[in-house]
Amino acid sequence: MNFDLTEDQVAFSETAKQFAEQELAPHAAKWDKEHIFPKEVIQKAGELGFCALYTPEEAGGLGLSRLDSAIIFEQLASGCTATTAMMTIHNMATWMIASWGTEAIKDTWCPTLVTGEHLASYCLTEPGSGSDAASLRTTAKKDGDHYVINGSKMFISGAGETDVLVVMVRTGGPGAEGISAVVIPADAPGIIYGKAEEKMGWNAQPTRLITFEDVRIPVENLLGNEGEGFKFAMMGLDGGRVNIAVCSIGTAQRALETATEYMKTRTQFGKPLAAFQALQFKLADMATELVAARQMVRLAAFKIDSMDADKTTYCAMAKRFATDVGFNVCNDALQLHGGYGYIQEYPLERHVRDVRVHQILEGTNEIMRVIIGRRLLADNDNLIL
């Protein structure tokens, strides 16, 4: 068991860190304040392969492991949380198209998705079904050699700005077995985009409701076979939970570093804050929990790469723990700045706003506890080794 990064992983990390420091961090505050979706910068990330990290090589992606990808996303998130989160969603949708799309669909979309020239949104959540994905109601009914799509999707990242949608729809009866996945051009006739939601954070990416009214797509736009959509969605959520967890870790690492530097320079009662033992203890706890969260997330990514039978449980554990730790570290970093942490001249309040949603996305942390609890109560006692 070797916890050291390989030479390749170190190189990936350094490249991502350099991109974050040069292309993301200097603009993150402006993007947040002015609600700018930096598509051109995401395309620059695509030129480095960051838009198709684990997409198979035969489809033009880098074909990296989920662990490699997690290391890269962590560094990118240190530059801009919201933009990196959007890139993780694009990566997931691109991977799905490349993995289960027909040759025609892959030929149409993969060349431009892997480079970031075109961007993808993932559409699972509905107004009446969030964590209960198996209850979704958007329908796809066959009409000759087409599907006709009707329904709506809610809280869709990038909606209205992306080029293609991976949409979970109901092609069969109730429950998980009736769900399929389809690819829909974002400008298809019958698609209606709602207003951009005014959010607490993640302001560097738009979030909208999408309504489908008799949207027609060829049957070749189906991913895999009918009835496999829920399986694809759950596989996507395993990776998505790791991705959103590392976004929390990368942001929290930046917050910890910012607070550490601030404590060295801020003087109170005749000495720097760093000289106060109580504040040293606070930094120690923040760093310790952050390291623990990072290792748990990397373990979960390893479980996905190894196709471990319990990968879903480990991903739920990692997402629950890391997003809670990420928020707490960012919040503590803000507190260490006192009043300065609350003003927008400093990045701490943005970090807190951006990571808060990670405790809700990809299944709330309460749902993560349900997944973990059910697994622990199962007959198999080999989970914790």
Coordinates of C-alpha atoms in Angstrom, one line a residue:
M1 CA 0.0 0.0 0.0
N2 CA 1.8 3.1 -1.3
F3 CA 0.2 6.5 -0.7
D4 CA 2.8 8.4 -2.6
L5 CA 1.7 9.8 -6.0
T6 CA 3.3 8.4 -9.1
E7 CA 5.5 10.5 -11.3
D8 CA 2.6 10.8 -13.8
Q9 CA 0.2 11.9 -11.0
V10 CA 2.6 14.5 -9.8
A11 CA 2.9 15.8 -13.3
F12 CA -0.9 15.9 -13.7
S13 CA -1.2 17.7 -10.4
E14 CA 1.4 20.3 -11.2
T15 CA -0.1 21.0 -14.6
A16 CA -3.6 21.4 -13.1
K17 CA -2.2 23.6 -10.4
Q18 CA -0.5 25.9 -12.8
F19 CA -3.6 26.2 -14.9
A20 CA -5.7 27.0 -11.8
E21 CA -3.2 29.7 -10.7
Q22 CA -2.9 31.3 -14.2
E23 CA -6.3 30.9 -15.8
L24 CA -8.9 30.4 -12.9
A25 CA -7.9 32.0 -9.6
P26 CA -7.2 35.5 -11.0
H27 CA -10.7 35.7 -12.5
A28 CA -12.8 33.7 -10.1
A29 CA -14.0 36.7 -8.0
K30 CA -15.1 38.6 -11.2
W31 CA -16.9 35.5 -12.6
D32 CA -18.7 35.1 -9.3
K33 CA -19.7 38.7 -8.9
E34 CA -20.8 39.2 -12.5
H35 CA -22.2 35.7 -13.1
I36 CA -19.9 35.0 -16.0
F37 CA -19.7 31.5 -17.4
P38 CA -16.1 31.3 -18.7
K39 CA -16.6 29.0 -21.7
E40 CA -13.4 30.2 -23.4
V41 CA -11.4 29.3 -20.3
I42 CA -13.0 25.8 -20.2
Q43 CA -12.0 25.4 -23.8
K44 CA -8.4 26.2 -22.8
A45 CA -8.7 23.5 -20.2
G46 CA -9.9 21.2 -22.9
E47 CA -6.7 21.8 -24.9
L48 CA -4.9 20.2 -21.9
G49 CA -7.3 17.3 -21.9
F50 CA -9.2 18.4 -18.8
C51 CA -12.6 18.1 -20.5
A52 CA -12.2 14.4 -21.1
L53 CA -10.0 13.1 -18.3
Y54 CA -11.6 9.6 -18.0
T55 CA -13.2 9.4 -21.4
P56 CA -11.8 6.4 -23.3
E57 CA -8.8 7.1 -25.5
E58 CA -10.5 5.6 -28.5
A59 CA -13.1 8.5 -28.3
G60 CA -10.4 11.1 -28.0
G61 CA -10.2 11.3 -24.2
L62 CA -7.2 10.8 -22.0
G63 CA -8.5 7.5 -20.5
L64 CA -7.2 8.3 -17.1
S65 CA -8.2 6.5 -13.9
R66 CA -10.7 8.1 -11.5
L67 CA -7.9 8.5 -9.0
D68 CA -5.8 10.5 -11.5
S69 CA -8.8 12.6 -12.4
A70 CA -9.6 13.3 -8.8
I71 CA -6.1 14.6 -8.2
I72 CA -6.5 16.9 -11.2
F73 CA -9.9 18.2 -10.2
E74 CA -8.7 19.0 -6.7
Q75 CA -6.0 21.3 -8.0
L76 CA -8.4 23.0 -10.5
A77 CA -10.9 23.6 -7.7
S78 CA -8.3 25.6 -5.8
G79 CA -8.6 28.1 -8.6
C80 CA -12.3 28.3 -9.1
T81 CA -14.8 26.0 -7.4
A82 CA -17.8 26.7 -9.6
T83 CA -15.9 26.4 -12.9
T84 CA -14.2 23.2 -11.9
A85 CA -17.6 21.7 -10.8
M86 CA -19.0 22.5 -14.2
M87 CA -16.0 20.8 -15.8
T88 CA -16.6 17.6 -13.7
I89 CA -20.2 17.5 -14.9
H90 CA -19.1 17.9 -18.5
N91 CA -16.5 15.1 -18.0
M92 CA -19.2 12.8 -16.7
A93 CA -21.6 13.5 -19.6
T94 CA -18.8 13.2 -22.2
W95 CA -17.8 9.8 -20.6
M96 CA -21.4 8.6 -20.9
I97 CA -21.7 9.5 -24.5
A98 CA -18.3 8.0 -25.3
S99 CA -19.0 4.8 -23.3
W100 CA -22.5 3.9 -24.4
G101 CA -23.4 6.0 -27.4
T102 CA -23.9 4.6 -30.9
E103 CA -21.1 5.2 -33.4
A104 CA -23.1 7.9 -35.0
I105 CA -23.6 9.8 -31.7
K106 CA -20.0 9.4 -30.8
D107 CA -18.9 10.6 -34.2
T108 CA -21.2 13.6 -33.9
W109 CA -20.3 14.8 -30.4
C110 CA -17.1 13.3 -29.0
P111 CA -14.6 15.2 -31.2
T112 CA -15.8 18.5 -30.0
L113 CA -16.7 17.5 -26.4
V114 CA -13.3 16.2 -25.6
T115 CA -11.7 19.5 -26.6
G116 CA -14.2 21.7 -24.8
E117 CA -15.3 23.3 -28.1
H118 CA -18.8 22.0 -27.2
L119 CA -20.0 21.5 -23.6
A120 CA -22.5 19.0 -22.1
S121 CA -25.0 19.2 -19.3
Y122 CA -26.3 16.2 -17.4
C123 CA -30.1 16.1 -16.8
L124 CA -31.3 13.8 -14.0
T125 CA -33.0 15.9 -11.3
E126 CA -36.7 16.9 -11.8
P127 CA -39.0 19.2 -9.8
G128 CA -40.5 16.1 -8.2
S129 CA -37.5 13.8 -8.0
G130 CA -34.1 14.7 -6.6
S131 CA -32.4 12.0 -4.7
D132 CA -35.2 9.6 -5.6
A133 CA -34.0 9.3 -9.2
A134 CA -36.0 6.1 -9.9
S135 CA -39.3 8.1 -9.6
L136 CA -38.4 10.5 -12.5
R137 CA -41.4 11.3 -14.8
T138 CA -39.9 12.8 -18.0
T139 CA -41.0 10.4 -20.8
A140 CA -39.6 9.3 -24.1
K141 CA -42.2 7.6 -26.3
K142 CA -41.3 5.9 -29.6
D143 CA -42.9 7.3 -32.7
G144 CA -41.5 5.3 -35.6
D145 CA -37.7 5.9 -35.7
H146 CA -37.9 8.7 -33.2
Y147 CA -38.4 9.3 -29.5
V148 CA -40.8 12.1 -28.4
I149 CA -39.6 13.7 -25.2
N150 CA -41.9 15.4 -22.7
G151 CA -41.2 16.6 -19.2
S152 CA -38.9 18.8 -17.3
K153 CA -35.5 18.8 -15.5
M154 CA -34.5 21.1 -12.7
F155 CA -31.2 22.6 -11.3
I156 CA -29.3 21.8 -14.5
S157 CA -25.8 23.2 -14.5
G158 CA -24.8 24.9 -17.7
A159 CA -28.4 24.8 -19.1
G160 CA -28.9 27.4 -21.8
E161 CA -25.2 27.7 -22.4
T162 CA -24.1 24.1 -23.2
D163 CA -24.5 22.4 -26.6
V164 CA -25.7 18.9 -25.8
L165 CA -27.8 17.3 -23.0
V166 CA -27.5 13.8 -21.5
V167 CA -31.1 13.2 -20.3
M168 CA -32.5 10.4 -18.1
V169 CA -36.0 9.6 -19.4
R170 CA -38.7 7.0 -18.8
T171 CA -39.2 4.7 -21.7
G172 CA -40.9 1.9 -19.8
G173 CA -42.9 1.3 -16.7
P174 CA -42.4 2.6 -13.2
G175 CA -39.3 2.2 -11.2
A176 CA -35.6 2.0 -12.1
E177 CA -36.0 -0.6 -14.8
G178 CA -38.1 1.8 -16.9
I179 CA -35.4 4.5 -17.2
S180 CA -33.2 5.1 -20.2
A181 CA -30.6 7.6 -21.2
V182 CA -30.7 9.7 -24.4
V183 CA -28.6 12.4 -26.0
I184 CA -30.4 15.6 -27.0
P185 CA -28.9 18.6 -28.9
A186 CA -29.4 21.6 -26.6
D187 CA -31.0 23.6 -29.4
A188 CA -33.5 21.0 -30.4
P189 CA -37.0 22.3 -31.2
G190 CA -39.3 22.1 -28.2
I191 CA -36.7 22.8 -25.6
I192 CA -37.6 25.7 -23.3
Y193 CA -35.0 27.1 -20.8
G194 CA -36.2 28.8 -17.6
K195 CA -34.5 31.8 -16.1
A196 CA -31.1 31.6 -14.6
E197 CA -31.5 30.8 -10.9
E198 CA -30.2 33.3 -8.4
K199 CA -28.0 31.2 -6.2
M200 CA -26.0 31.5 -3.0
G201 CA -22.9 30.3 -4.8
W202 CA -21.7 28.6 -8.0
N203 CA -22.4 31.9 -9.8
A204 CA -19.8 31.2 -12.5
Q205 CA -22.1 28.7 -14.1
P206 CA -25.8 29.1 -15.0
T207 CA -28.5 26.8 -13.4
R208 CA -31.8 26.6 -15.1
L209 CA -35.0 24.5 -15.4
I210 CA -35.4 22.7 -18.8
T211 CA -38.8 21.9 -20.2
F212 CA -39.2 19.4 -23.1
E213 CA -42.3 19.8 -25.2
D214 CA -42.7 17.1 -27.9
V215 CA -38.9 17.1 -28.5
R216 CA -38.1 14.6 -31.3
I217 CA -34.8 12.8 -31.4
P218 CA -33.7 9.8 -33.5
V219 CA -33.7 6.4 -31.7
E220 CA -30.0 6.2 -32.4
N221 CA -29.6 8.9 -29.7
L222 CA -30.3 6.3 -27.1
L223 CA -27.3 5.4 -24.8
G224 CA -27.0 1.7 -24.5
N225 CA -30.3 -0.2 -24.4
E226 CA -33.7 0.8 -23.1
G227 CA -33.9 0.3 -19.4
E228 CA -30.2 0.8 -18.7
G229 CA -30.4 4.5 -17.9
F230 CA -30.7 4.0 -14.2
K231 CA -27.6 1.8 -14.1
F232 CA -25.7 4.5 -16.1
A233 CA -27.0 7.2 -13.7
M234 CA -25.8 5.3 -10.6
M235 CA -22.4 4.7 -12.2
G236 CA -22.3 8.4 -13.0
L237 CA -23.2 9.3 -9.4
D238 CA -20.4 7.2 -7.9
G239 CA -17.9 9.2 -9.9
G240 CA -19.8 12.4 -9.5
R241 CA -19.7 12.0 -5.7
V242 CA -15.9 11.7 -5.8
N243 CA -15.7 14.7 -8.2
I244 CA -17.8 16.9 -6.0
A245 CA -15.9 15.8 -2.9
V246 CA -12.5 16.7 -4.4
C247 CA -13.9 20.1 -5.4
S248 CA -14.6 20.7 -1.7
I249 CA -11.1 19.5 -0.8
G250 CA -9.4 21.7 -3.4
T251 CA -11.3 24.7 -2.3
A252 CA -10.7 24.0 1.4
Q253 CA -7.0 23.6 0.8
R254 CA -6.9 27.0 -0.8
A255 CA -8.9 28.4 2.2
L256 CA -6.5 26.8 4.7
E257 CA -3.5 28.2 2.9
T258 CA -5.0 31.7 2.8
A259 CA -5.8 31.6 6.5
T260 CA -2.3 30.4 7.3
E261 CA -0.7 33.2 5.5
Y262 CA -3.1 35.7 7.1
M263 CA -2.3 34.5 10.6
K264 CA 1.4 35.1 9.9
T265 CA 0.9 38.7 8.9
R266 CA -2.1 39.9 11.0
T267 CA -1.0 41.3 14.3
Q268 CA -3.2 41.6 17.5
F269 CA -2.1 42.5 21.0
G270 CA 1.4 43.0 19.9
K271 CA 2.0 39.7 18.2
P272 CA 0.9 37.8 15.0
L273 CA -2.2 35.6 15.2
A274 CA 0.1 32.7 14.4
A275 CA 1.7 33.1 17.9
F276 CA -1.6 32.3 19.7
Q277 CA -1.7 28.6 20.6
A278 CA -5.5 28.4 20.4
L279 CA -5.4 29.5 16.8
Q280 CA -2.5 27.1 16.1
F281 CA -4.8 24.3 17.4
K282 CA -7.5 25.4 15.0
L283 CA -5.2 25.3 12.0
A284 CA -4.0 21.8 13.2
D285 CA -7.5 20.5 13.3
M286 CA -8.4 22.0 9.9
A287 CA -5.3 20.4 8.3
T288 CA -5.8 17.0 10.0
E289 CA -9.4 16.7 8.9
L290 CA -8.5 17.9 5.3
V291 CA -5.8 15.2 5.0
A292 CA -8.3 12.6 6.3
A293 CA -10.9 13.7 3.8
R294 CA -8.5 13.6 0.9
Q295 CA -7.4 10.1 1.7
M296 CA -10.9 8.9 2.0
V297 CA -11.8 10.4 -1.4
R298 CA -8.8 8.9 -3.0
L299 CA -9.7 5.5 -1.6
A300 CA -13.2 5.8 -3.0
A301 CA -11.7 6.7 -6.4
F302 CA -9.5 3.6 -6.2
K303 CA -12.6 1.5 -5.4
I304 CA -14.2 2.8 -8.6
D305 CA -11.1 2.0 -10.6
S306 CA -10.9 -1.5 -9.1
M307 CA -14.6 -2.1 -9.7
D308 CA -14.9 -3.0 -6.1
A309 CA -18.3 -4.4 -5.1
D310 CA -18.6 -1.8 -2.4
K311 CA -17.6 1.2 -4.5
T312 CA -20.9 2.9 -4.1
T313 CA -20.7 2.8 -0.3
Y314 CA -17.2 4.1 -0.3
C315 CA -18.2 6.9 -2.7
A316 CA -21.1 7.8 -0.4
M317 CA -18.8 7.8 2.7
A318 CA -16.2 10.0 0.9
K319 CA -18.8 12.4 -0.4
R320 CA -20.5 12.8 3.0
F321 CA -17.2 13.2 4.9
A322 CA -15.3 15.4 2.5
T323 CA -18.0 17.8 1.7
D324 CA -18.7 18.4 5.4
V325 CA -15.0 18.8 6.1
G326 CA -14.6 21.1 3.1
F327 CA -17.4 23.4 4.3
N328 CA -16.2 23.4 7.9
V329 CA -12.6 24.2 6.9
C330 CA -13.7 27.1 4.6
N331 CA -16.0 28.4 7.4
D332 CA -13.2 28.2 10.0
A333 CA -10.8 30.0 7.6
L334 CA -13.4 32.8 7.2
Q335 CA -13.7 33.0 11.0
L336 CA -9.9 33.2 11.4
H337 CA -10.0 36.3 9.2
G338 CA -12.6 38.0 11.5
G339 CA -14.5 40.8 9.7
Y340 CA -12.2 40.6 6.7
G341 CA -13.4 37.1 5.9
Y342 CA -16.9 38.4 5.4
I343 CA -16.1 41.0 2.8
Q344 CA -15.7 40.2 -0.9
E345 CA -12.2 41.7 -1.1
Y346 CA -11.1 38.4 0.4
P347 CA -12.0 35.0 -1.2
L348 CA -13.2 33.3 2.0
E349 CA -16.9 34.2 1.7
R350 CA -17.0 33.0 -1.9
H351 CA -15.3 29.7 -0.8
V352 CA -18.0 29.2 1.9
R353 CA -20.8 30.0 -0.6
D354 CA -19.4 27.7 -3.3
V355 CA -18.8 24.6 -1.2
R356 CA -22.1 24.7 0.7
V357 CA -24.0 23.3 -2.2
H358 CA -21.6 20.3 -2.3
Q359 CA -23.4 18.9 0.8
I360 CA -26.6 18.9 -1.2
L361 CA -25.6 17.7 -4.7
E362 CA -25.2 14.2 -6.0
G363 CA -27.6 13.1 -3.3
T364 CA -27.8 15.1 0.0
N365 CA -25.4 14.0 2.8
E366 CA -28.5 12.6 4.6
I367 CA -29.0 10.3 1.6
M368 CA -25.3 9.3 1.8
R369 CA -26.0 8.2 5.4
V370 CA -28.9 6.1 4.2
I371 CA -26.7 4.4 1.6
I372 CA -24.0 3.7 4.2
G373 CA -26.4 2.6 6.9
R374 CA -28.2 0.1 4.6
R375 CA -24.9 -1.4 3.5
L376 CA -23.7 -1.8 7.1
L377 CA -27.0 -3.5 8.0
A378 CA -26.7 -6.0 5.1
D379 CA -25.7 -9.6 5.7
N380 CA -22.1 -9.1 4.4
D381 CA -19.8 -7.9 7.1
N382 CA -16.7 -7.5 5.0
L383 CA -17.0 -3.7 4.3
I384 CA -14.6 -2.4 6.9
L385 CA -11.3 -4.2 6.6

